[in-house]
Short mmCIF file of C-alpha atoms and ligand atoms in Angstrom, two decimals:
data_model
loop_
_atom_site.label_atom_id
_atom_site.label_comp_id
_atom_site.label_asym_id
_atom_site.label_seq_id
_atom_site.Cartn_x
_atom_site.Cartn_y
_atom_site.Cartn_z
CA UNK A 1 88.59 151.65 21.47
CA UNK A 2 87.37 148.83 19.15
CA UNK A 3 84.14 147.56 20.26
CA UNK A 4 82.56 144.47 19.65
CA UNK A 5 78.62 143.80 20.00
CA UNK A 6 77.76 140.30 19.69
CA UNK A 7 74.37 141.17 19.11
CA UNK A 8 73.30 145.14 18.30
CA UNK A 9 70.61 145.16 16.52
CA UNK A 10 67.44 145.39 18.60
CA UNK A 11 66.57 146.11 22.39
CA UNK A 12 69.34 145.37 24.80
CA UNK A 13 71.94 145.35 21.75
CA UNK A 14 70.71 148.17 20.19
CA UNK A 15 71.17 150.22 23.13
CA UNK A 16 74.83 148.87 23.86
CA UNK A 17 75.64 149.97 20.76
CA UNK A 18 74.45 153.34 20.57
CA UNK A 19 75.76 153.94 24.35
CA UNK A 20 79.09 152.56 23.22
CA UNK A 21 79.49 154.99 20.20
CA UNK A 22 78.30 157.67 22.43
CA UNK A 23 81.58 156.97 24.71
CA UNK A 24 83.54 157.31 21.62
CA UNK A 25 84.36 154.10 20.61
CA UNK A 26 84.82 152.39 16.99
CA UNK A 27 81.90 150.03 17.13
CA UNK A 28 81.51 146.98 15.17
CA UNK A 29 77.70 144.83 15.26
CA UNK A 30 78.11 141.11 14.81
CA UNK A 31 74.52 139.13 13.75
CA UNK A 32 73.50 136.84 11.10
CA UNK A 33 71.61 140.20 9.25
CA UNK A 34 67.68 138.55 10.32
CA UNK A 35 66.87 140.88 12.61
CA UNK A 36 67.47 144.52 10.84
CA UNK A 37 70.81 146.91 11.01
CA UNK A 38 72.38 148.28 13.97
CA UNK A 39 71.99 151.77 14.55
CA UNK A 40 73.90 154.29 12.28
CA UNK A 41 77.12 154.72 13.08
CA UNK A 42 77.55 151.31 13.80
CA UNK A 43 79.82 148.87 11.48
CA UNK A 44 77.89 145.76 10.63
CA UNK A 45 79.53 142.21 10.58
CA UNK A 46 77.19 139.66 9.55
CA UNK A 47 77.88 135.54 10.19
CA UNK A 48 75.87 133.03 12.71
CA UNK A 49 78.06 132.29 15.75
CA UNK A 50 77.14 129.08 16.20
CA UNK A 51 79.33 128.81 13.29
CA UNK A 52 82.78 128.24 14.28
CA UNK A 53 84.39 130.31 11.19
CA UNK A 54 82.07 133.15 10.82
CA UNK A 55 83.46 135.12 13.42
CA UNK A 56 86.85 135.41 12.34
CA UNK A 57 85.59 135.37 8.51
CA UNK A 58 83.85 138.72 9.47
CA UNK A 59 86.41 140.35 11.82
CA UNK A 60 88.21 139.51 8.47
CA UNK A 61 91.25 141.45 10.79
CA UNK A 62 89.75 144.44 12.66
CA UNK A 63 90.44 143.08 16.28
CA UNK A 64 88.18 144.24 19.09
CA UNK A 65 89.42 145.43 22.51
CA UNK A 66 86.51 145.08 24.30
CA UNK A 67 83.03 142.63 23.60
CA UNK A 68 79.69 143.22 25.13
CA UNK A 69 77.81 139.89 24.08
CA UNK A 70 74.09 140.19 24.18
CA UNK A 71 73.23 137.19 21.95
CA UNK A 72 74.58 134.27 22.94
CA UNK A 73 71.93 131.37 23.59
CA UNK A 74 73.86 128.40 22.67
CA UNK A 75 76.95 126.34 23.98
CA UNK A 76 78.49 126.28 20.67
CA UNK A 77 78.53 130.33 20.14
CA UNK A 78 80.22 130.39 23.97
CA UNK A 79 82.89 128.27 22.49
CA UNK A 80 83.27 130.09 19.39
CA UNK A 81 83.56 133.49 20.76
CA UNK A 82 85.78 132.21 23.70
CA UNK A 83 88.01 130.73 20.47
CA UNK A 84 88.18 134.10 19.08
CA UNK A 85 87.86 136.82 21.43
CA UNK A 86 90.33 135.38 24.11
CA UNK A 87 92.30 138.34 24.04
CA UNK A 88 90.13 140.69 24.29
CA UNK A 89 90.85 143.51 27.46
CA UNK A 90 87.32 143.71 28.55
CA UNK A 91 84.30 141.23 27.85
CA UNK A 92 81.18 141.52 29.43
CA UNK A 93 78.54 139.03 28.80
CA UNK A 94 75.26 139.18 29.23
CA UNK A 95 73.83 135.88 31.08
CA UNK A 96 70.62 135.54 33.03
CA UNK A 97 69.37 134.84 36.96
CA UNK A 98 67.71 131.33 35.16
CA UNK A 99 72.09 130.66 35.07
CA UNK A 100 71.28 130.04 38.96
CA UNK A 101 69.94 126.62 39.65
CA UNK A 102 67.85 127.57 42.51
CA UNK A 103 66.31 130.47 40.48
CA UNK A 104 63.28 130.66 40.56
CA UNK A 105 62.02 130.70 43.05
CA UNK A 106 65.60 132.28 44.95
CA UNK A 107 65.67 133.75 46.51
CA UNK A 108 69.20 134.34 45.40
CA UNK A 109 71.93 135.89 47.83
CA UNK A 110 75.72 136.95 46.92
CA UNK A 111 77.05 135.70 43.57
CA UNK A 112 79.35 133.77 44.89
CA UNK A 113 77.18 131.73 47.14
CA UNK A 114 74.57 130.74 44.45
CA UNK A 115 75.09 127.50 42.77
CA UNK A 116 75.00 127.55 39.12
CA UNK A 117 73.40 124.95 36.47
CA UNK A 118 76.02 122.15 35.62
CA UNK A 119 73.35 119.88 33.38
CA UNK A 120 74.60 119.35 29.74
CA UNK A 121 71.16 119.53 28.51
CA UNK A 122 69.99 122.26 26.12
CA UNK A 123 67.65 124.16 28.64
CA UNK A 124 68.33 128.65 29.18
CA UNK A 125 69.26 128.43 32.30
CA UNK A 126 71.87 125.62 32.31
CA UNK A 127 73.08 127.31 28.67
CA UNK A 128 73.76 130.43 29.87
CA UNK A 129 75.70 128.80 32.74
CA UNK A 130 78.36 126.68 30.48
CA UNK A 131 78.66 130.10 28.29
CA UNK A 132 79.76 131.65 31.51
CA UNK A 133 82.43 128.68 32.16
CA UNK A 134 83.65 128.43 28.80
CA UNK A 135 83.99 132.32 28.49
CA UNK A 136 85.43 132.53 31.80
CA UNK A 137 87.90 130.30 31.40
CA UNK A 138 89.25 131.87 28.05
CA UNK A 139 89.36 135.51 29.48
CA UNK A 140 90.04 134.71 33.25
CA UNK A 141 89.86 138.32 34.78
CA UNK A 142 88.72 140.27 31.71
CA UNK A 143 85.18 138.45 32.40
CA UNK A 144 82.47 139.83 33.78
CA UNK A 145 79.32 138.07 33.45
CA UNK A 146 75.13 140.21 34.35
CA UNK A 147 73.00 137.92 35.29
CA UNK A 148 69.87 140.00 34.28
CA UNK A 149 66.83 139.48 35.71
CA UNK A 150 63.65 141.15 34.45
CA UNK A 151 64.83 143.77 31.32
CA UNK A 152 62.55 146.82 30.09
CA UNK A 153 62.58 149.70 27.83
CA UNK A 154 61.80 150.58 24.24
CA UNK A 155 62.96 148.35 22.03
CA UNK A 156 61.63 145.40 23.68
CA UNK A 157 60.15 142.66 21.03
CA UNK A 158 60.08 140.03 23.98
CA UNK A 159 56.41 142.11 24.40
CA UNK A 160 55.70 141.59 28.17
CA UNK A 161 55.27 145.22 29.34
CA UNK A 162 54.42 145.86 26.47
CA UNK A 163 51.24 143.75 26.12
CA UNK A 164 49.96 145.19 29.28
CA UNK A 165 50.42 148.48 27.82
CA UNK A 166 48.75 147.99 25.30
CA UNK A 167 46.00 145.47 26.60
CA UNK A 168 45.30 148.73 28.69
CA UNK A 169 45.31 151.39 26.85
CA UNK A 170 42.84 149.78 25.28
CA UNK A 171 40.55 150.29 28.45
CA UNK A 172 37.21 148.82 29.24
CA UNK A 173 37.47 145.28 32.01
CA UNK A 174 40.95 144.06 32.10
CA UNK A 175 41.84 140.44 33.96
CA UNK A 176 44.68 141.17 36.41
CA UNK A 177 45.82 138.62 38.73
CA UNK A 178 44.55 139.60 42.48
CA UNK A 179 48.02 139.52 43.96
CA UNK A 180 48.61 142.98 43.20
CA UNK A 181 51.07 143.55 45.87
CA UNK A 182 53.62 140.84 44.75
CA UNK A 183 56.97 142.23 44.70
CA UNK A 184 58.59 142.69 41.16
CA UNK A 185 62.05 144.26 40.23
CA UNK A 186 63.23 145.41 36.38
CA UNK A 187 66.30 146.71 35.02
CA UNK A 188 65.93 149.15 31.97
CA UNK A 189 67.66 148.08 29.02
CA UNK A 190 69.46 151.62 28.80
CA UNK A 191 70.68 151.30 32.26
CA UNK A 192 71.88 147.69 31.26
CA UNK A 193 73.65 148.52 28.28
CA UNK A 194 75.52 151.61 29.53
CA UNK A 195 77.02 149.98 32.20
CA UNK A 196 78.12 147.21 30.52
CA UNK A 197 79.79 149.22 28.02
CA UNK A 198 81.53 150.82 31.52
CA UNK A 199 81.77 147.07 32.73
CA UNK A 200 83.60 146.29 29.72
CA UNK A 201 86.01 149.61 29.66
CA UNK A 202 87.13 149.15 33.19
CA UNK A 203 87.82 145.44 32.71
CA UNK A 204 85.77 144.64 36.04
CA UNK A 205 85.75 140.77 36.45
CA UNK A 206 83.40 138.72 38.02
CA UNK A 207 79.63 137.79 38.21
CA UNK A 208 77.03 140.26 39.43
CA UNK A 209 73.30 140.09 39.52
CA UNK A 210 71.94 142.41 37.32
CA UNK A 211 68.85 143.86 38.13
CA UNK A 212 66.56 146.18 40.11
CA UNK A 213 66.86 146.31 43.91
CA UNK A 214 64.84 144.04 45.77
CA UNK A 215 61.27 145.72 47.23
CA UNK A 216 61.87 148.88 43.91
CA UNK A 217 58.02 147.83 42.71
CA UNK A 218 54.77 145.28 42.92
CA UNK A 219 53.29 144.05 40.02
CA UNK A 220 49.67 146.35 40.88
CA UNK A 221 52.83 149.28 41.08
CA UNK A 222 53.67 148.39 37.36
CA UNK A 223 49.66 148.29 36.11
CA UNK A 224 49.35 151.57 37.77
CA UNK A 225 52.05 152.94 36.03
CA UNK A 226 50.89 151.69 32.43
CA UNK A 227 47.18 152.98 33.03
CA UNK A 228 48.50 156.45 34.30
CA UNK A 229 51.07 156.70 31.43
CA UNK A 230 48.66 155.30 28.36
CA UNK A 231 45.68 157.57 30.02
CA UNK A 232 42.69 154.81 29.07
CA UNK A 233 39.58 154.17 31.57
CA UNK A 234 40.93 150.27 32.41
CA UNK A 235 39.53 148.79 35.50
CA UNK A 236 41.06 145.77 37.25
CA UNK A 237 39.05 143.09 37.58
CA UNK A 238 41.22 140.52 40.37
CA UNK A 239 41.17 137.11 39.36
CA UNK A 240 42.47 135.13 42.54
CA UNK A 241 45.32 132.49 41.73
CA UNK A 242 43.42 129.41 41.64
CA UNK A 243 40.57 130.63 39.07
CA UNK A 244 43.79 131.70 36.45
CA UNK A 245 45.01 128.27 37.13
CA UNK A 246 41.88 126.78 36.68
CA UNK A 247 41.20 128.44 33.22
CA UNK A 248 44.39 127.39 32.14
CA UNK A 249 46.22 130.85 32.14
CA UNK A 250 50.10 129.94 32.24
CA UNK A 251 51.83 132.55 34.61
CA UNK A 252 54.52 134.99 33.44
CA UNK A 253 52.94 134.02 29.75
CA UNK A 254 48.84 134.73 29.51
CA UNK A 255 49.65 137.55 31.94
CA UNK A 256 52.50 138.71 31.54
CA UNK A 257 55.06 139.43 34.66
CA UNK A 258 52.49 137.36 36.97
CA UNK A 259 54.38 134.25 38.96
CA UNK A 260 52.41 132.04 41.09
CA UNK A 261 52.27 133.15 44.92
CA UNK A 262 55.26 130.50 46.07
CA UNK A 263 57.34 131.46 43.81
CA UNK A 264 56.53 135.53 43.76
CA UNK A 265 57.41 135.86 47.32
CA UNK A 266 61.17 134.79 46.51
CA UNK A 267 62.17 135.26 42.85
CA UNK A 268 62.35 139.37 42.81
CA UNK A 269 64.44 138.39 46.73
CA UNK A 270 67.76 139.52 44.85
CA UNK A 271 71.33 140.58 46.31
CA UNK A 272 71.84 143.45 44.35
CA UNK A 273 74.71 144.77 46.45
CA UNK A 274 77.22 144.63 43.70
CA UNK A 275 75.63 146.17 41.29
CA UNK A 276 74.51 148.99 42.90
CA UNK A 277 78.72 148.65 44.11
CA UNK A 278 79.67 149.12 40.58
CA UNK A 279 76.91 151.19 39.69
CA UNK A 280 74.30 150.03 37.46
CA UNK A 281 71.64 152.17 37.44
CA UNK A 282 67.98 151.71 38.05
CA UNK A 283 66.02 155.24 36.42
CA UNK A 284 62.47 155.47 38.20
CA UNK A 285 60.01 152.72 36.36
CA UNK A 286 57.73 155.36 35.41
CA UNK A 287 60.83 156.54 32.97
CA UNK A 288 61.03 153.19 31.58
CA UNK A 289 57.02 152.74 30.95
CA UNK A 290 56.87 155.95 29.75
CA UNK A 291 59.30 155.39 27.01
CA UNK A 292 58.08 152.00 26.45
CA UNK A 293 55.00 153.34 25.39
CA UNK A 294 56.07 156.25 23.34
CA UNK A 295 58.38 153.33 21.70
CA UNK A 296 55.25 151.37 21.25
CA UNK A 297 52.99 154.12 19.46
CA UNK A 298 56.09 154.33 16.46
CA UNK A 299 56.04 150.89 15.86
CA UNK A 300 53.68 149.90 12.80
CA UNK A 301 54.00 146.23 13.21
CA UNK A 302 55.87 144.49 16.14
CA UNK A 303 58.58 141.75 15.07
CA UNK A 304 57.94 138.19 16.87
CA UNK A 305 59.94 137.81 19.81
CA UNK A 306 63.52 136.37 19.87
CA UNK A 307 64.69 132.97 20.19
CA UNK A 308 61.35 131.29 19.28
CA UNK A 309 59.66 132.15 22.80
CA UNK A 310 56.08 132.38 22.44
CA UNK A 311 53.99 135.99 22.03
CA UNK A 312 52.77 136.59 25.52
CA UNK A 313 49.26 137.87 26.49
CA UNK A 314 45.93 136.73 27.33
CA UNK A 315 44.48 134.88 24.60
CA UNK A 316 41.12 136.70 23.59
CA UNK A 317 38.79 133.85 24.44
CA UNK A 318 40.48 133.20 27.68
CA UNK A 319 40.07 136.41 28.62
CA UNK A 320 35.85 136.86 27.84
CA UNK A 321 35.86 133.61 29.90
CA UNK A 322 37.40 134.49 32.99
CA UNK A 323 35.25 137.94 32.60
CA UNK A 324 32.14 136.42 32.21
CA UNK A 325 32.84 134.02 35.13
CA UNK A 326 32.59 137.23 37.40
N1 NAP B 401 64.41 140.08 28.01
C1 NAP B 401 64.68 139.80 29.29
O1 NAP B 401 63.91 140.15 30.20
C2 NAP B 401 65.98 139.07 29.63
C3 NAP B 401 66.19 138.66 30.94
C4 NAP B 401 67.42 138.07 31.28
C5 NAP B 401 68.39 137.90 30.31
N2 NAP B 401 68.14 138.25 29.03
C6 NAP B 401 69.21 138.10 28.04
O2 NAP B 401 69.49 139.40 27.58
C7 NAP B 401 69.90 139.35 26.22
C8 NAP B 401 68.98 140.24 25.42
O3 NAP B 401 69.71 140.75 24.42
P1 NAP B 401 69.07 141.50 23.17
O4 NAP B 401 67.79 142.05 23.57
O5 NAP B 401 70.11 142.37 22.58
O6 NAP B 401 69.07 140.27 22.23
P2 NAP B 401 68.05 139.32 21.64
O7 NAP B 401 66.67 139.81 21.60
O8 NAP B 401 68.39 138.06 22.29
O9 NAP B 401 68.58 139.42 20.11
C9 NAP B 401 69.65 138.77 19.65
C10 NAP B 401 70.59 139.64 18.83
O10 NAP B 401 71.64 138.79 18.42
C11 NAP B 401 71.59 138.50 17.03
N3 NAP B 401 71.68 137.03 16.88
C12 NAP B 401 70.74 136.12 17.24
N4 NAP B 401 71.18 134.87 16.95
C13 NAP B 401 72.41 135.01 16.40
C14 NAP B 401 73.38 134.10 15.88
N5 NAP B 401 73.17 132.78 15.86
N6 NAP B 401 74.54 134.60 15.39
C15 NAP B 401 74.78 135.93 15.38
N7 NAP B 401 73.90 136.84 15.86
C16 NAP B 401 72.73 136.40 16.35
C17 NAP B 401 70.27 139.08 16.54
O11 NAP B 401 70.38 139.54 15.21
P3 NAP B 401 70.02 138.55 13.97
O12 NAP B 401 68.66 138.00 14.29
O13 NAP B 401 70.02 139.46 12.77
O14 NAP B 401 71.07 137.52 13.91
C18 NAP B 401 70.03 140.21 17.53
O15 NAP B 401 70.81 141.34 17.16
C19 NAP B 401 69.85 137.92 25.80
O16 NAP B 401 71.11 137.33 25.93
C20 NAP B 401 68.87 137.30 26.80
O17 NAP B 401 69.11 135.93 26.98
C21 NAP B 401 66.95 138.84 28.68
#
């Protein structure tokens, strides 16, 4: 069939794209052209969606059957694609847990019991919630909306794992928050994107939180993992929560994948029930840290992240601070 990626040309995209020509289908890439090409194979359409005539300009006729939408950060390019891809049989739309107004902390139960954002201010969360309204109400039962939680895999210029695997491959001291047994959960992109190509096939409507299962890893888990698969001699030196407050390290930013204690002990507390239903898949973590870092080693010099988010990591001077305070 005619596939349409909104989005396609790097990590979660890229992936949906190269799992959807894998399945056989005639795959078309829709981005403004900043970010790269799509893979090979793929048919690029170029135009900014927050424009209300680019899409159609670029479809310039070829009509999609089915949409996976990975890009869509803004209330106007919800409205533009619901103008345009109405009609589509199968669109599945990639939305986030922050669409939840109680997340985080959660913990968050069945979709359907989880109240969603309703603010008409410009935040993530409360964006990704109208997109799912005004898409929703154009395709009706062709919708199916992942709230993703945590995503990972190769590809990945948002640069949390990644920093870690990095920060400890280069070995020596490293600063690692001392709740090591905080519970974390992580889809992996490829997972992701395969099933919402499958998502999008079968026409399956309907919200579902898309991530790991609840209890699948702790953060210490995840270190372990990136020291065993980079091979360096790192050695964890705990920094209890209220010293990394203290020194002004911002959770889930300075160290990447860390959350404060209150909110830790809820936010990876997800019903996962229908996903695992409908069968996304969660490959073992080491798989996906593995890859990461074989992904890693190719790249010569790693793009900034998307949407204007910051670079995370622990800033160099913060980090011979809170070393030389032990
Ligand atoms: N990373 C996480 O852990 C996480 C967690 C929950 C949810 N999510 C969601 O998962 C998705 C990640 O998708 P991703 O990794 O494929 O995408 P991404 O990193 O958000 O990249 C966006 C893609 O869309 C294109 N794009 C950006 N702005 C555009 C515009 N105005 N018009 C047309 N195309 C545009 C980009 O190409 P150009 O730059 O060339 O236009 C690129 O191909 C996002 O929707 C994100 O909100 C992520």
């Amino acid at each position: 069939m005619r596939l349409l990626v909104l989005g396609g040309t790097h990590f979660l995209g890229r992936h949906v794209a190269t799992a959807a020509l894998a399945g056989g289908h005639e795959v078309a890439a829709f981005t403004r052209g900043v970010s790269g090409a799509p893979p090979e194979g793929v048919r690029s359409l170029r135009g900014d969606r927050d424009d209300p005539a680019a899409l159609p300009a670029a479809l310039d006729g070829w009509a999609p059957e089915l949409v996976v939408d990975t890009s869509c950060q803004s209330r106007a390019a919800a409205r533009n694609a619901a103008a345009v891809l109405g009609n589509v049989r199968g669109y599945a739309f990639v939305s986030s847990l922050n669409a939840y107004a109680n997340w985080p902390p959660g913990p968050i139960g069945p979709e359907d019991r989880e109240p969603t954002w309703t603010t008409d201010d410009d935040e993530y969360g409360p964006v990704k919630a109208c997109a799912e309204r005004e898409l929703g109400a154009a395709l009706g039962n062709r919708f199916l909306t992942a709230r993703a939680g945590l995503i990972v895999g190769p590809h990945d210029r948002v640069h949390r794992l990644g920093w870690w695997l990095q920060r400890i491959a280069r070995g020596g001291p490293v600063v690692v928050p001392d709740a090591l047994d905080q519970p974390i959960a992580a889809v992996d992109a490829r997972d992701l994107a395969g099933w919402l190509v499958g998502m999008a096939e079968r026409g399956v409507p309907g919200a579902v939180n898309a991530t790991g299962p609840a209890g699948m890893a702790t953060l210490g888990g995840l270190l372990e993992l990136c020291r065993e698969v980079t091979g360096g001699d790192a050695e964890w030196v705990p920094v209890p929560e209220a010293d990394l407050v203290a020194a002004g390290v911002e959770p889930w930013l300075h160290l990447p994948l860390w959350l404060p204690a209150g909110i830790a002990r809820t936010a990876w507390d997800v019903d996962t029930t229908r996903a695992r239903e409908l069968g996304l898949p969660s490959r073992p973590l080491r798989e996906s840290v593995a890859d990461t870092w074989a992904w890693l080693r190719t790249v010569e010099e790693l793009p900034p992240p998307p949407h204007g988010l910051p670079r995370p990591g622990l800033p160099a001077e913060l980090e011979a601070a809170l070393l030389a305070a032990r």
